[in-house]
PDB file of C-alpha atoms in Angstrom:
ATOM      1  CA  UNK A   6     -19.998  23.445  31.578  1.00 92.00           C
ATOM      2  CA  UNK A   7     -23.187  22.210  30.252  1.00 95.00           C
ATOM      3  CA  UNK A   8     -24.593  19.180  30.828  1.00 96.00           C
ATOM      4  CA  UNK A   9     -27.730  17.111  28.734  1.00 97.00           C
ATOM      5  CA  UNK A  10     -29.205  13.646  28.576  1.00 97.00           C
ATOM      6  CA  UNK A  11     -28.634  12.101  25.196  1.00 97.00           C
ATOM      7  CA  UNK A  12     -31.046   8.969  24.333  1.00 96.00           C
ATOM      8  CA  UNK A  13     -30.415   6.365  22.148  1.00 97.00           C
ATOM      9  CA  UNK A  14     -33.257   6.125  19.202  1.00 96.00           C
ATOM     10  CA  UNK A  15     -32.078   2.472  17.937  1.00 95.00           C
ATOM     11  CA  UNK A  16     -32.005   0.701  21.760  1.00 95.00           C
ATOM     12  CA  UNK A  17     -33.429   3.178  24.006  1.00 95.00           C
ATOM     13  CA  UNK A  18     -29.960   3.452  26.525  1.00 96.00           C
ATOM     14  CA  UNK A  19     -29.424   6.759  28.087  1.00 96.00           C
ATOM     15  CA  UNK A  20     -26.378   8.965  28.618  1.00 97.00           C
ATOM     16  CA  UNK A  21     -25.335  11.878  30.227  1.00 98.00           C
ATOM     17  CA  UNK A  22     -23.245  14.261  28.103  1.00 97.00           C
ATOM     18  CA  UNK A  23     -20.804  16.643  29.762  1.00 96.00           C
ATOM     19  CA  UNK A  24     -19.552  19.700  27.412  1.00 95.00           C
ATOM     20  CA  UNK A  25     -16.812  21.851  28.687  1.00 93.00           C
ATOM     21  CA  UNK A  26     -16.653  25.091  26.855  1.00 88.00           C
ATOM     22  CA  UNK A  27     -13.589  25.972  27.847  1.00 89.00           C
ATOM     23  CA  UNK A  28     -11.966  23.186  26.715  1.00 84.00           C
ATOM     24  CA  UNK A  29     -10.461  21.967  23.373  1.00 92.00           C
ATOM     25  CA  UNK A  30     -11.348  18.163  22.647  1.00 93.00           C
ATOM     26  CA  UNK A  31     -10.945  16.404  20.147  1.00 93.00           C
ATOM     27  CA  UNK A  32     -12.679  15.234  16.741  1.00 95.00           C
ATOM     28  CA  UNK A  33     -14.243  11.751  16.283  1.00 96.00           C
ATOM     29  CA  UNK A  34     -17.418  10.211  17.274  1.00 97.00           C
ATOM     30  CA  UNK A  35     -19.577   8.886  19.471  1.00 97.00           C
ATOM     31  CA  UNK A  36     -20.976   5.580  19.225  1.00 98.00           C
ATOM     32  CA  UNK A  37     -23.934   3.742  21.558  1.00 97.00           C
ATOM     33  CA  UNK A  38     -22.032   0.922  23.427  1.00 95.00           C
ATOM     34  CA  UNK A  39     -24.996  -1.162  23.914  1.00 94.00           C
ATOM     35  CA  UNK A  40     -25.725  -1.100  20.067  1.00 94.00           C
ATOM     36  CA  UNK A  41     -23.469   0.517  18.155  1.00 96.00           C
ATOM     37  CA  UNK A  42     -25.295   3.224  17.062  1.00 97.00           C
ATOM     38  CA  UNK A  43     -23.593   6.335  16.031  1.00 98.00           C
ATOM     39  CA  UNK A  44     -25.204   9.154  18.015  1.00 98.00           C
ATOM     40  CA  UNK A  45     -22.732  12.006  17.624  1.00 97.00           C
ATOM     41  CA  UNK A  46     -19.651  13.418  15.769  1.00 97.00           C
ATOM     42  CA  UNK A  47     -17.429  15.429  17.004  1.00 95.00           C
ATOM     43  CA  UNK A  48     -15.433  18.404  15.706  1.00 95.00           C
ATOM     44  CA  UNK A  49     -12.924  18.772  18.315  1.00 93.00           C
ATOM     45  CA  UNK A  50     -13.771  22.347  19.492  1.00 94.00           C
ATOM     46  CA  UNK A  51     -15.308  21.729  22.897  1.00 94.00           C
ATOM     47  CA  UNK A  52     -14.149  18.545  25.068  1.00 95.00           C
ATOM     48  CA  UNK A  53     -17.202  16.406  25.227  1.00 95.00           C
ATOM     49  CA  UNK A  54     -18.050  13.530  27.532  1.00 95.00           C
ATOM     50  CA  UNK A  55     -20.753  10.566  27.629  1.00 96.00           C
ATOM     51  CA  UNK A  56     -21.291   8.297  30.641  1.00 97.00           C
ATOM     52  CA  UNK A  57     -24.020   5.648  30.286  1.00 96.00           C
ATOM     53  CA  UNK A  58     -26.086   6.086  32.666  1.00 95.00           C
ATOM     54  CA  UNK A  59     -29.303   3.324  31.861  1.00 94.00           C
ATOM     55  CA  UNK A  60     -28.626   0.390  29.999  1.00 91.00           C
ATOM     56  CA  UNK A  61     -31.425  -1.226  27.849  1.00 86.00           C
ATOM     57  CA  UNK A  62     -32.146  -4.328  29.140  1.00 74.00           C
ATOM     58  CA  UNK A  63     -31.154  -7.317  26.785  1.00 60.00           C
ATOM     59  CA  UNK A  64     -33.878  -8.799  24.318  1.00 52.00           C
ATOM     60  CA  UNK A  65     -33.208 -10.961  21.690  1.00 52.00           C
ATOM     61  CA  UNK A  66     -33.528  -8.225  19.171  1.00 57.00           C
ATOM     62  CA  UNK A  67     -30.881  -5.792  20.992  1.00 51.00           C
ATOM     63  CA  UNK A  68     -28.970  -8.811  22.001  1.00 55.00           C
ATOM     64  CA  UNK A  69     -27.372  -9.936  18.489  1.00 56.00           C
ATOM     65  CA  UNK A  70     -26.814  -6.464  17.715  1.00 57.00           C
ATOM     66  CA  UNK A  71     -23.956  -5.893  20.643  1.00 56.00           C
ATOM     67  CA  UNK A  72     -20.209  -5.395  19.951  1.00 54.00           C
ATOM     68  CA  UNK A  73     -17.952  -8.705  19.979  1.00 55.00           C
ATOM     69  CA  UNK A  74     -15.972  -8.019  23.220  1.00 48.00           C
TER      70      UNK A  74
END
């Protein structure tokens, strides 16, 4: 298992990504859920996780750039 901190560039929210090497996952991407920034593809050889772990607090800027929920 290896684990890193992965940073948004566009909004500045942080995760922590888990990567299990012994594990298939599966392909896709990753996508910042404050902004909607794509910040990683996968290919589905490892199993990958992200868990936000600091939000960016809400300006006006960041603000009209969130997902419709």
């Amino acid at each position: 298992m290896r684990t890193s901190d992965v940073i948004c560039p566009k909004c500045h929210a942080g995760y922590r990504r888990i990567e299990l090497m012994s594990s298939p996952g599966e392909s896709g991407e990753f996508r910042c859920l404050s902004c909607n920034h794509l910040l990683e593809v996968f290919d589905g050889s490892r199993e990958v996780a992200m868990r936000l772990t600091v939000q960016p607090s809400l300006t006006r800027k960041n603000a009209d750039r969130r997902l419709p929920h």
